[in-house]
mmCIF file of C-alpha atoms in Angstrom:
data_model
loop_
_atom_site.group_PDB
_atom_site.id
_atom_site.type_symbol
_atom_site.label_atom_id
_atom_site.label_comp_id
_atom_site.label_asym_id
_atom_site.label_seq_id
_atom_site.Cartn_x
_atom_site.Cartn_y
_atom_site.Cartn_z
ATOM 1 C CA UNK A 122 9.308 -42.674 11.506
ATOM 2 C CA UNK A 123 11.486 -41.999 14.558
ATOM 3 C CA UNK A 124 13.813 -39.214 15.635
ATOM 4 C CA UNK A 125 16.897 -41.071 14.398
ATOM 5 C CA UNK A 126 15.362 -40.985 10.921
ATOM 6 C CA UNK A 127 15.564 -37.171 10.950
ATOM 7 C CA UNK A 128 18.601 -35.802 9.148
ATOM 8 C CA UNK A 129 17.424 -32.358 8.000
ATOM 9 C CA UNK A 130 14.726 -29.707 8.276
ATOM 10 C CA UNK A 131 12.326 -31.577 6.022
ATOM 11 C CA UNK A 132 12.581 -34.762 8.091
ATOM 12 C CA UNK A 133 11.805 -32.878 11.321
ATOM 13 C CA UNK A 134 8.900 -31.150 9.583
ATOM 14 C CA UNK A 135 7.473 -34.470 8.428
ATOM 15 C CA UNK A 136 7.758 -36.078 11.863
ATOM 16 C CA UNK A 137 6.093 -33.025 13.406
ATOM 17 C CA UNK A 138 3.298 -33.243 10.815
ATOM 18 C CA UNK A 139 2.654 -36.852 11.822
ATOM 19 C CA UNK A 140 2.541 -36.059 15.531
ATOM 20 C CA UNK A 141 0.729 -32.720 15.713
ATOM 21 C CA UNK A 142 -2.976 -32.078 15.156
ATOM 22 C CA UNK A 143 -3.409 -30.376 11.789
ATOM 23 C CA UNK A 144 -4.377 -26.924 13.113
ATOM 24 C CA UNK A 145 -1.254 -26.732 15.299
ATOM 25 C CA UNK A 146 1.054 -28.009 12.566
ATOM 26 C CA UNK A 147 -0.353 -25.461 10.131
ATOM 27 C CA UNK A 148 0.060 -22.684 12.697
ATOM 28 C CA UNK A 149 3.822 -23.385 12.706
ATOM 29 C CA UNK A 150 4.094 -24.170 9.012
ATOM 30 C CA UNK A 151 1.979 -21.426 7.491
ATOM 31 C CA UNK A 152 2.478 -17.851 6.397
ATOM 32 C CA UNK A 153 0.401 -14.859 5.385
ATOM 33 C CA UNK A 154 -1.867 -14.534 2.327
ATOM 34 C CA UNK A 155 -0.457 -16.584 -0.588
ATOM 35 C CA UNK A 156 2.694 -17.475 1.404
ATOM 36 C CA UNK A 157 4.909 -16.065 -1.362
ATOM 37 C CA UNK A 158 7.314 -14.470 1.130
ATOM 38 C CA UNK A 159 7.403 -17.673 3.176
ATOM 39 C CA UNK A 160 8.596 -19.583 0.099
ATOM 40 C CA UNK A 161 10.975 -16.826 -1.017
ATOM 41 C CA UNK A 162 12.765 -16.786 2.337
ATOM 42 C CA UNK A 163 14.435 -20.114 1.573
ATOM 43 C CA UNK A 164 14.539 -19.858 -2.221
ATOM 44 C CA UNK A 165 16.574 -16.644 -1.925
ATOM 45 C CA UNK A 166 19.582 -18.716 -0.861
ATOM 46 C CA UNK A 167 19.381 -20.768 -4.053
ATOM 47 C CA UNK A 168 20.309 -17.743 -6.171
ATOM 48 C CA UNK A 169 23.638 -17.499 -4.339
ATOM 49 C CA UNK A 170 26.523 -19.928 -4.894
ATOM 50 C CA UNK A 171 29.458 -20.679 -2.611
ATOM 51 C CA UNK A 172 32.970 -20.568 -4.093
ATOM 52 C CA UNK A 173 35.337 -22.676 -1.970
ATOM 53 C CA UNK A 174 39.096 -22.460 -1.652
ATOM 54 C CA UNK A 175 41.187 -25.631 -1.431
ATOM 55 C CA UNK A 176 44.604 -26.657 -0.050
ATOM 56 C CA UNK A 177 44.383 -24.147 2.772
ATOM 57 C CA UNK A 178 46.038 -26.335 5.399
ATOM 58 C CA UNK A 179 42.986 -26.649 7.614
ATOM 59 C CA UNK A 180 43.188 -27.162 11.361
ATOM 60 C CA UNK A 181 40.442 -27.021 13.966
ATOM 61 C CA UNK A 182 37.367 -25.039 12.936
ATOM 62 C CA UNK A 183 36.224 -22.219 15.257
ATOM 63 C CA UNK A 184 32.504 -21.486 14.898
ATOM 64 C CA UNK A 185 32.290 -18.894 17.675
ATOM 65 C CA UNK A 186 30.883 -15.423 17.111
ATOM 66 C CA UNK A 187 30.353 -12.377 19.312
ATOM 67 C CA UNK A 188 26.807 -11.058 19.251
ATOM 68 C CA UNK A 189 25.239 -8.320 21.379
ATOM 69 C CA UNK A 190 28.040 -8.490 23.911
ATOM 70 C CA UNK A 191 28.043 -12.283 24.219
ATOM 71 C CA UNK A 192 30.201 -15.010 22.685
ATOM 72 C CA UNK A 193 28.223 -17.841 21.091
ATOM 73 C CA UNK A 194 29.799 -21.210 20.344
ATOM 74 C CA UNK A 195 27.973 -21.378 17.031
ATOM 75 C CA UNK A 196 26.587 -18.669 14.715
ATOM 76 C CA UNK A 197 22.990 -19.906 14.937
ATOM 77 C CA UNK A 198 20.610 -18.989 17.761
ATOM 78 C CA UNK A 199 17.053 -19.992 18.668
ATOM 79 C CA UNK A 200 14.760 -17.080 17.850
ATOM 80 C CA UNK A 201 12.030 -16.319 20.401
ATOM 81 C CA UNK A 202 8.715 -17.880 19.386
ATOM 82 C CA UNK A 203 5.283 -18.005 21.001
ATOM 83 C CA UNK A 204 3.172 -20.843 22.422
ATOM 84 C CA UNK A 205 5.937 -23.468 22.584
ATOM 85 C CA UNK A 206 4.245 -25.762 25.120
ATOM 86 C CA UNK A 207 1.403 -26.087 22.643
ATOM 87 C CA UNK A 208 3.785 -27.928 20.316
ATOM 88 C CA UNK A 209 5.329 -30.130 23.028
ATOM 89 C CA UNK A 210 4.688 -30.152 26.758
ATOM 90 C CA UNK A 211 8.364 -29.353 27.516
ATOM 91 C CA UNK A 212 8.206 -26.136 25.482
ATOM 92 C CA UNK A 213 10.833 -23.485 26.227
ATOM 93 C CA UNK A 214 12.525 -25.734 28.780
ATOM 94 C CA UNK A 215 13.515 -28.170 26.040
ATOM 95 C CA UNK A 216 14.799 -25.404 23.779
ATOM 96 C CA UNK A 217 16.738 -23.724 26.584
ATOM 97 C CA UNK A 218 18.407 -27.042 27.480
ATOM 98 C CA UNK A 219 19.485 -27.494 23.868
ATOM 99 C CA UNK A 220 20.720 -23.901 23.552
ATOM 100 C CA UNK A 221 22.690 -24.333 26.780
ATOM 101 C CA UNK A 222 24.230 -27.565 25.521
ATOM 102 C CA UNK A 223 25.414 -25.964 22.294
ATOM 103 C CA UNK A 224 26.446 -22.652 23.836
ATOM 104 C CA UNK A 225 24.134 -20.427 21.863
ATOM 105 C CA UNK A 226 21.507 -17.743 22.435
ATOM 106 C CA UNK A 227 17.869 -18.439 23.235
ATOM 107 C CA UNK A 228 14.849 -16.161 23.347
ATOM 108 C CA UNK A 229 11.757 -16.145 25.542
ATOM 109 C CA UNK A 230 8.687 -14.527 23.993
ATOM 110 C CA UNK A 231 6.160 -12.232 25.625
ATOM 111 C CA UNK A 232 3.771 -14.964 24.499
ATOM 112 C CA UNK A 233 6.024 -17.667 25.939
ATOM 113 C CA UNK A 234 4.642 -20.545 27.979
ATOM 114 C CA UNK A 235 7.418 -20.690 30.605
ATOM 115 C CA UNK A 236 8.368 -17.679 32.713
ATOM 116 C CA UNK A 237 11.447 -15.692 31.803
ATOM 117 C CA UNK A 238 12.497 -15.914 35.481
ATOM 118 C CA UNK A 239 12.512 -19.721 35.382
ATOM 119 C CA UNK A 240 14.586 -19.821 32.220
ATOM 120 C CA UNK A 241 16.983 -17.166 33.487
ATOM 121 C CA UNK A 242 17.570 -18.897 36.827
ATOM 122 C CA UNK A 243 18.079 -22.393 35.393
ATOM 123 C CA UNK A 244 20.115 -21.827 32.239
ATOM 124 C CA UNK A 245 23.360 -20.006 31.567
ATOM 125 C CA UNK A 246 23.007 -19.415 27.820
ATOM 126 C CA UNK A 247 22.598 -15.766 26.734
ATOM 127 C CA UNK A 248 18.901 -15.000 27.053
ATOM 128 C CA UNK A 249 16.788 -12.665 24.954
ATOM 129 C CA UNK A 250 13.401 -11.345 26.013
ATOM 130 C CA UNK A 251 11.204 -10.751 22.981
ATOM 131 C CA UNK A 252 8.824 -7.877 23.648
ATOM 132 C CA UNK A 253 5.684 -6.476 22.046
ATOM 133 C CA UNK A 254 4.805 -2.811 22.479
ATOM 134 C CA UNK A 255 1.425 -2.326 24.197
ATOM 135 C CA UNK A 256 -1.025 0.544 24.223
ATOM 136 C CA UNK A 257 -0.675 0.594 28.003
ATOM 137 C CA UNK A 258 2.633 2.414 28.561
ATOM 138 C CA UNK A 259 2.569 1.453 32.220
ATOM 139 C CA UNK A 260 2.418 -2.216 31.199
ATOM 140 C CA UNK A 261 5.413 -1.715 28.908
ATOM 141 C CA UNK A 262 7.449 -0.172 31.711
ATOM 142 C CA UNK A 263 6.428 -2.907 34.164
ATOM 143 C CA UNK A 264 7.378 -5.692 31.747
ATOM 144 C CA UNK A 265 10.769 -4.129 31.055
ATOM 145 C CA UNK A 266 11.447 -3.750 34.763
ATOM 146 C CA UNK A 267 10.436 -7.360 35.332
ATOM 147 C CA UNK A 268 12.964 -8.524 32.738
ATOM 148 C CA UNK A 269 15.690 -6.317 34.257
ATOM 149 C CA UNK A 270 14.963 -7.687 37.719
ATOM 150 C CA UNK A 271 15.206 -11.243 36.380
ATOM 151 C CA UNK A 272 18.635 -10.414 34.960
ATOM 152 C CA UNK A 273 17.787 -10.894 31.298
ATOM 153 C CA UNK A 274 20.740 -9.403 29.369
ATOM 154 C CA UNK A 275 19.186 -8.657 25.967
ATOM 155 C CA UNK A 276 15.908 -6.956 25.053
ATOM 156 C CA UNK A 277 14.522 -7.726 21.599
ATOM 157 C CA UNK A 278 11.563 -5.613 20.511
ATOM 158 C CA UNK A 279 9.488 -6.951 17.618
ATOM 159 C CA UNK A 280 8.474 -4.035 15.410
ATOM 160 C CA UNK A 281 6.732 -5.721 12.474
ATOM 161 C CA UNK A 282 3.629 -6.939 14.310
ATOM 162 C CA UNK A 283 1.511 -3.888 15.105
ATOM 163 C CA UNK A 284 -1.315 -5.981 13.674
ATOM 164 C CA UNK A 285 -1.565 -9.674 12.899
ATOM 165 C CA UNK A 286 -0.883 -11.039 9.418
ATOM 166 C CA UNK A 287 -3.625 -12.694 7.345
ATOM 167 C CA UNK A 288 -2.844 -16.344 8.077
ATOM 168 C CA UNK A 289 -5.502 -18.128 6.086
ATOM 169 C CA UNK A 290 -4.526 -21.628 7.171
ATOM 170 C CA UNK A 291 -5.530 -20.660 10.715
ATOM 171 C CA UNK A 292 -8.808 -19.210 9.469
ATOM 172 C CA UNK A 293 -9.653 -22.465 7.702
ATOM 173 C CA UNK A 294 -8.976 -24.629 10.766
ATOM 174 C CA UNK A 295 -10.307 -22.175 13.332
ATOM 175 C CA UNK A 296 -6.994 -22.210 15.181
ATOM 176 C CA UNK A 297 -6.987 -19.814 18.124
ATOM 177 C CA UNK A 298 -5.970 -19.724 21.772
ATOM 178 C CA UNK A 299 -8.237 -20.611 23.520
ATOM 179 C CA UNK A 300 -9.296 -23.150 20.884
ATOM 180 C CA UNK A 301 -12.268 -22.262 18.686
ATOM 181 C CA UNK A 302 -11.934 -24.969 16.071
ATOM 182 C CA UNK A 303 -13.984 -25.652 12.994
ATOM 183 C CA UNK A 304 -15.465 -29.151 12.625
ATOM 184 C CA UNK A 305 -12.520 -30.097 10.418
ATOM 185 C CA UNK A 306 -10.130 -28.819 13.054
ATOM 186 C CA UNK A 307 -11.839 -30.873 15.762
ATOM 187 C CA UNK A 308 -11.498 -34.004 13.638
ATOM 188 C CA UNK A 309 -7.803 -33.291 13.161
ATOM 189 C CA UNK A 310 -7.334 -33.220 16.942
ATOM 190 C CA UNK A 311 -9.295 -36.460 17.313
ATOM 191 C CA UNK A 312 -6.871 -38.178 14.936
ATOM 192 C CA UNK A 313 -3.847 -37.323 17.145
ATOM 193 C CA UNK A 314 -4.792 -38.640 20.610
ATOM 194 C CA UNK A 315 -1.173 -38.852 21.782
ATOM 195 C CA UNK A 316 -0.847 -35.068 21.551
ATOM 196 C CA UNK A 317 -4.106 -34.623 23.476
ATOM 197 C CA UNK A 318 -2.970 -36.994 26.236
ATOM 198 C CA UNK A 319 0.323 -35.127 26.639
ATOM 199 C CA UNK A 320 -1.460 -31.781 26.639
ATOM 200 C CA UNK A 321 -4.036 -32.815 29.239
ATOM 201 C CA UNK A 322 -1.723 -34.736 31.584
ATOM 202 C CA UNK A 323 0.921 -32.049 32.051
ATOM 203 C CA UNK A 324 0.799 -28.655 33.718
ATOM 204 C CA UNK A 325 -1.903 -26.298 32.568
ATOM 205 C CA UNK A 326 -1.133 -24.259 29.483
ATOM 206 C CA UNK A 327 -0.497 -20.646 30.416
ATOM 207 C CA UNK A 328 1.271 -17.477 29.345
ATOM 208 C CA UNK A 329 3.238 -16.454 32.458
ATOM 209 C CA UNK A 330 4.546 -13.185 31.009
ATOM 210 C CA UNK A 331 0.954 -12.017 30.472
ATOM 211 C CA UNK A 332 -1.054 -13.943 33.066
ATOM 212 C CA UNK A 333 -2.499 -10.774 34.522
ATOM 213 C CA UNK A 334 -3.483 -9.351 31.154
ATOM 214 C CA UNK A 335 -4.793 -12.213 28.981
ATOM 215 C CA UNK A 336 -7.569 -14.600 29.952
ATOM 216 C CA UNK A 337 -7.185 -18.225 28.882
ATOM 217 C CA UNK A 338 -10.917 -18.775 29.447
ATOM 218 C CA UNK A 339 -12.041 -17.372 26.118
ATOM 219 C CA UNK A 340 -13.002 -13.923 27.335
ATOM 220 C CA UNK A 341 -12.591 -10.618 25.564
ATOM 221 C CA UNK A 342 -8.884 -10.560 26.357
ATOM 222 C CA UNK A 343 -8.133 -13.929 24.756
ATOM 223 C CA UNK A 344 -5.016 -14.383 22.626
ATOM 224 C CA UNK A 345 -7.057 -14.003 19.472
ATOM 225 C CA UNK A 346 -7.714 -10.392 20.417
ATOM 226 C CA UNK A 347 -4.231 -9.695 21.793
ATOM 227 C CA UNK A 348 -2.714 -8.147 18.665
ATOM 228 C CA UNK A 349 -5.857 -6.214 17.839
ATOM 229 C CA UNK A 350 -6.741 -4.879 21.276
ATOM 230 C CA UNK A 351 -3.507 -4.637 23.248
ATOM 231 C CA UNK A 352 -0.683 -3.819 20.829
ATOM 232 C CA UNK A 353 -0.167 -0.227 19.802
ATOM 233 C CA UNK A 354 -0.154 0.528 16.055
ATOM 234 C CA UNK A 355 0.907 4.121 16.838
ATOM 235 C CA UNK A 356 4.286 2.921 18.171
ATOM 236 C CA UNK A 357 6.918 5.457 17.049
ATOM 237 C CA UNK A 358 10.671 5.941 17.096
ATOM 238 C CA UNK A 359 10.255 8.314 20.036
ATOM 239 C CA UNK A 360 8.493 5.553 22.002
ATOM 240 C CA UNK A 361 11.277 3.101 21.255
ATOM 241 C CA UNK A 362 13.969 5.612 22.167
ATOM 242 C CA UNK A 363 12.381 5.885 25.626
ATOM 243 C CA UNK A 364 12.420 2.096 25.957
ATOM 244 C CA UNK A 365 16.078 1.922 24.956
ATOM 245 C CA UNK A 366 16.924 4.505 27.611
ATOM 246 C CA UNK A 367 14.871 2.725 30.267
ATOM 247 C CA UNK A 368 16.470 -0.630 29.464
ATOM 248 C CA UNK A 369 20.028 0.713 29.574
ATOM 249 C CA UNK A 370 21.637 -2.364 28.022
ATOM 250 C CA UNK A 371 21.758 -4.487 24.904
ATOM 251 C CA UNK A 372 18.659 -3.564 22.878
ATOM 252 C CA UNK A 373 17.794 -5.160 19.548
ATOM 253 C CA UNK A 374 15.014 -4.347 17.058
ATOM 254 C CA UNK A 375 13.549 -7.391 15.314
ATOM 255 C CA UNK A 376 11.776 -6.867 12.008
ATOM 256 C CA UNK A 377 13.942 -4.180 10.408
ATOM 257 C CA UNK A 378 13.958 -4.425 6.604
ATOM 258 C CA UNK A 379 15.102 -1.044 5.284
ATOM 259 C CA UNK A 380 18.390 0.859 5.436
ATOM 260 C CA UNK A 381 16.551 3.938 6.679
ATOM 261 C CA UNK A 382 15.136 2.042 9.657
ATOM 262 C CA UNK A 383 18.504 0.453 10.400
ATOM 263 C CA UNK A 384 20.069 3.922 10.607
ATOM 264 C CA UNK A 385 17.279 5.135 12.877
ATOM 265 C CA UNK A 386 17.882 2.187 15.170
ATOM 266 C CA UNK A 387 21.467 3.350 15.603
ATOM 267 C CA UNK A 388 20.355 6.938 16.203
ATOM 268 C CA UNK A 389 18.160 5.931 19.163
ATOM 269 C CA UNK A 390 20.870 3.798 20.758
ATOM 270 C CA UNK A 391 20.042 0.237 19.689
ATOM 271 C CA UNK A 392 22.979 -2.171 19.726
ATOM 272 C CA UNK A 393 21.519 -4.727 17.307
ATOM 273 C CA UNK A 394 18.925 -5.308 14.607
ATOM 274 C CA UNK A 395 17.403 -8.473 13.206
ATOM 275 C CA UNK A 396 16.610 -8.279 9.509
ATOM 276 C CA UNK A 397 13.390 -10.254 9.387
ATOM 277 C CA UNK A 398 9.980 -10.453 7.751
ATOM 278 C CA UNK A 399 8.590 -12.537 10.627
ATOM 279 C CA UNK A 400 9.041 -15.783 8.744
ATOM 280 C CA UNK A 401 6.646 -14.657 6.021
ATOM 281 C CA UNK A 402 3.810 -14.502 8.550
ATOM 282 C CA UNK A 403 3.053 -10.770 8.338
ATOM 283 C CA UNK A 404 3.365 -8.782 5.075
ATOM 284 C CA UNK A 405 3.187 -11.198 2.159
ATOM 285 C CA UNK A 406 5.101 -9.980 -0.862
ATOM 286 C CA UNK A 407 7.810 -8.398 1.256
ATOM 287 C CA UNK A 408 11.467 -8.926 0.425
ATOM 288 C CA UNK A 409 13.372 -11.820 1.966
ATOM 289 C CA UNK A 410 15.807 -11.033 4.765
ATOM 290 C CA UNK A 411 18.691 -12.628 2.845
ATOM 291 C CA UNK A 412 17.966 -10.505 -0.232
ATOM 292 C CA UNK A 413 18.096 -7.372 1.931
ATOM 293 C CA UNK A 414 21.099 -8.348 4.038
ATOM 294 C CA UNK A 415 23.981 -6.937 1.968
ATOM 295 C CA UNK A 416 22.345 -3.534 1.504
ATOM 296 C CA UNK A 417 21.842 -3.079 5.231
ATOM 297 C CA UNK A 418 25.274 -4.453 6.216
ATOM 298 C CA UNK A 419 26.940 -2.062 3.780
ATOM 299 C CA UNK A 420 25.080 0.868 5.298
ATOM 300 C CA UNK A 421 25.372 0.157 9.033
ATOM 301 C CA UNK A 422 27.298 -3.063 9.627
ATOM 302 C CA UNK A 423 30.269 -1.272 11.141
ATOM 303 C CA UNK A 424 28.101 0.508 13.741
ATOM 304 C CA UNK A 425 25.580 -2.089 14.923
ATOM 305 C CA UNK A 426 25.281 -5.874 15.149
ATOM 306 C CA UNK A 427 23.290 -7.078 12.150
ATOM 307 C CA UNK A 428 21.516 -10.412 12.565
ATOM 308 C CA UNK A 429 18.956 -12.027 10.281
ATOM 309 C CA UNK A 430 16.336 -14.757 10.328
ATOM 310 C CA UNK A 431 13.966 -16.319 7.846
ATOM 311 C CA UNK A 432 14.225 -19.448 5.734
ATOM 312 C CA UNK A 433 17.368 -20.925 7.310
ATOM 313 C CA UNK A 434 17.273 -24.690 6.788
ATOM 314 C CA UNK A 435 20.869 -25.680 6.042
ATOM 315 C CA UNK A 436 24.404 -24.998 7.184
ATOM 316 C CA UNK A 437 25.170 -23.592 3.737
ATOM 317 C CA UNK A 438 22.399 -21.020 4.255
ATOM 318 C CA UNK A 439 24.176 -19.923 7.413
ATOM 319 C CA UNK A 440 27.522 -19.603 5.633
ATOM 320 C CA UNK A 441 25.985 -17.477 2.885
ATOM 321 C CA UNK A 442 24.433 -15.108 5.425
ATOM 322 C CA UNK A 443 27.685 -14.846 7.393
ATOM 323 C CA UNK A 444 29.624 -14.223 4.179
ATOM 324 C CA UNK A 445 27.357 -11.245 3.443
ATOM 325 C CA UNK A 446 28.082 -9.786 6.859
ATOM 326 C CA UNK A 447 25.471 -11.132 9.299
ATOM 327 C CA UNK A 448 26.917 -11.609 12.794
ATOM 328 C CA UNK A 449 24.644 -14.608 13.405
ATOM 329 C CA UNK A 450 21.357 -16.052 12.153
ATOM 330 C CA UNK A 451 18.203 -17.022 13.991
ATOM 331 C CA UNK A 452 16.094 -20.116 13.384
ATOM 332 C CA UNK A 453 12.442 -20.606 14.309
ATOM 333 C CA UNK A 454 10.590 -23.301 12.399
ATOM 334 C CA UNK A 455 13.839 -25.288 12.233
ATOM 335 C CA UNK A 456 13.804 -25.969 15.978
ATOM 336 C CA UNK A 457 10.010 -25.800 16.451
ATOM 337 C CA UNK A 458 9.437 -28.780 14.174
ATOM 338 C CA UNK A 459 12.149 -30.661 16.057
ATOM 339 C CA UNK A 460 10.520 -29.690 19.366
ATOM 340 C CA UNK A 461 7.134 -30.916 18.157
ATOM 341 C CA UNK A 462 8.688 -34.123 16.863
ATOM 342 C CA UNK A 463 10.517 -35.186 20.014
ATOM 343 C CA UNK A 464 10.853 -32.499 22.687
ATOM 344 C CA UNK A 465 14.310 -31.835 24.109
ATOM 345 C CA UNK A 466 16.045 -34.717 22.245
ATOM 346 C CA UNK A 467 14.554 -33.383 19.012
ATOM 347 C CA UNK A 468 15.866 -29.836 19.514
ATOM 348 C CA UNK A 469 19.274 -31.157 20.570
ATOM 349 C CA UNK A 470 19.447 -33.342 17.470
ATOM 350 C CA UNK A 471 18.423 -30.434 15.241
ATOM 351 C CA UNK A 472 21.041 -28.060 16.668
ATOM 352 C CA UNK A 473 23.644 -30.816 16.618
ATOM 353 C CA UNK A 474 23.008 -31.555 12.963
ATOM 354 C CA UNK A 475 23.147 -27.849 12.144
ATOM 355 C CA UNK A 476 26.473 -27.480 13.940
ATOM 356 C CA UNK A 477 27.878 -30.519 12.121
ATOM 357 C CA UNK A 478 26.717 -29.113 8.788
ATOM 358 C CA UNK A 479 28.283 -25.715 9.419
ATOM 359 C CA UNK A 480 31.584 -27.228 10.567
ATOM 360 C CA UNK A 481 31.745 -29.616 7.605
ATOM 361 C CA UNK A 482 30.813 -26.858 5.166
ATOM 362 C CA UNK A 483 33.437 -24.537 6.655
ATOM 363 C CA UNK A 484 36.077 -27.195 6.002
ATOM 364 C CA UNK A 485 34.837 -27.653 2.459
ATOM 365 C CA UNK A 486 35.036 -23.873 2.007
ATOM 366 C CA UNK A 487 38.651 -23.867 3.215
ATOM 367 C CA UNK A 488 37.878 -21.731 6.295
ATOM 368 C CA UNK A 489 38.797 -22.311 9.921
ATOM 369 C CA UNK A 490 36.883 -19.377 11.443
ATOM 370 C CA UNK A 491 33.763 -17.371 10.737
ATOM 371 C CA UNK A 492 35.923 -14.275 10.263
ATOM 372 C CA UNK A 493 37.448 -15.815 7.134
ATOM 373 C CA UNK A 494 34.094 -15.875 5.350
ATOM 374 C CA UNK A 495 33.567 -12.967 2.970
ATOM 375 C CA UNK A 496 31.760 -11.980 -0.198
ATOM 376 C CA UNK A 497 34.729 -13.239 -2.191
ATOM 377 C CA UNK A 498 33.317 -16.685 -1.378
ATOM 378 C CA UNK A 499 29.984 -15.880 -3.097
ATOM 379 C CA UNK A 500 28.614 -15.492 -6.589
ATOM 380 C CA UNK A 501 25.031 -14.473 -7.384
ATOM 381 C CA UNK A 502 23.334 -15.913 -10.458
#
């Protein structure tokens, strides 16, 4: 199987499965507990049907959207995700290249493996810095100031991860950073020597946003203890309001799932929210983002940019979310599997296929711009 054999999400996932050691593949692929929310995230779209219009005299299709003060050439962006150079040695550099090529937004995580300064100085696409709230308030202020100094335009605070989800696939394989594998996990690595060669012959794996705070040598401040020991479960709306004021620019909350929280985000000055259940990796049994989208858009969509992520695998999924009122949608696993499969060419192929799908589906819907999509195009079963 080669990259040119990949035509959809499932093909990229399969090629990634063949190339990654099992523990790393399952880290990307898995969810919390019974993974019910992980499955629901995509299945939610199946309960919604598109109703196209015909004979509309179509011309050129415009896929551009304005999100958080920036115009994107397509309504799909690359959500910030952690540990990318673990999946392929190019990591965030490959994803940023692809986002730049397709004129869309890209996020660097606090647990990213390339510095936000490097990405900001080398790529022109709108950049998000995904942030976790730490017990050390001085660390929070320093990290925000670092991002401001680098010129990052959008802050995205993840609010659904005050503790880690119960990801049982990782427990079975012993996946952790630094590695503490079970015997089965070690055997899985031994069966994928190409990954090991790439990992060992390129620059050392590191977390440049947190180099001074997390040891990669397996000490007490290892990544495995990061969520437990460093993140603050007492984080409150007052704390976030102070961050919004300190940032003084586009500020987005990621992980909002209720109307009440969406309204509070507006009250403290946020300019955007991402409806998200963290890809089904945190609270299993929680509602899918797509199921919750209309309720939140109806309540606050005229006062704040509403984005969503979770379960997006097809262009038709994107159109359904946009028709309900999302300004844009984020993808995570969709590009991570492509990254793992083939690095930069993989991510570029994945985004290219997604753009082609959306454009073709827009034509089949009888629409020439995202603004023409509405709930009149949808029926729920």
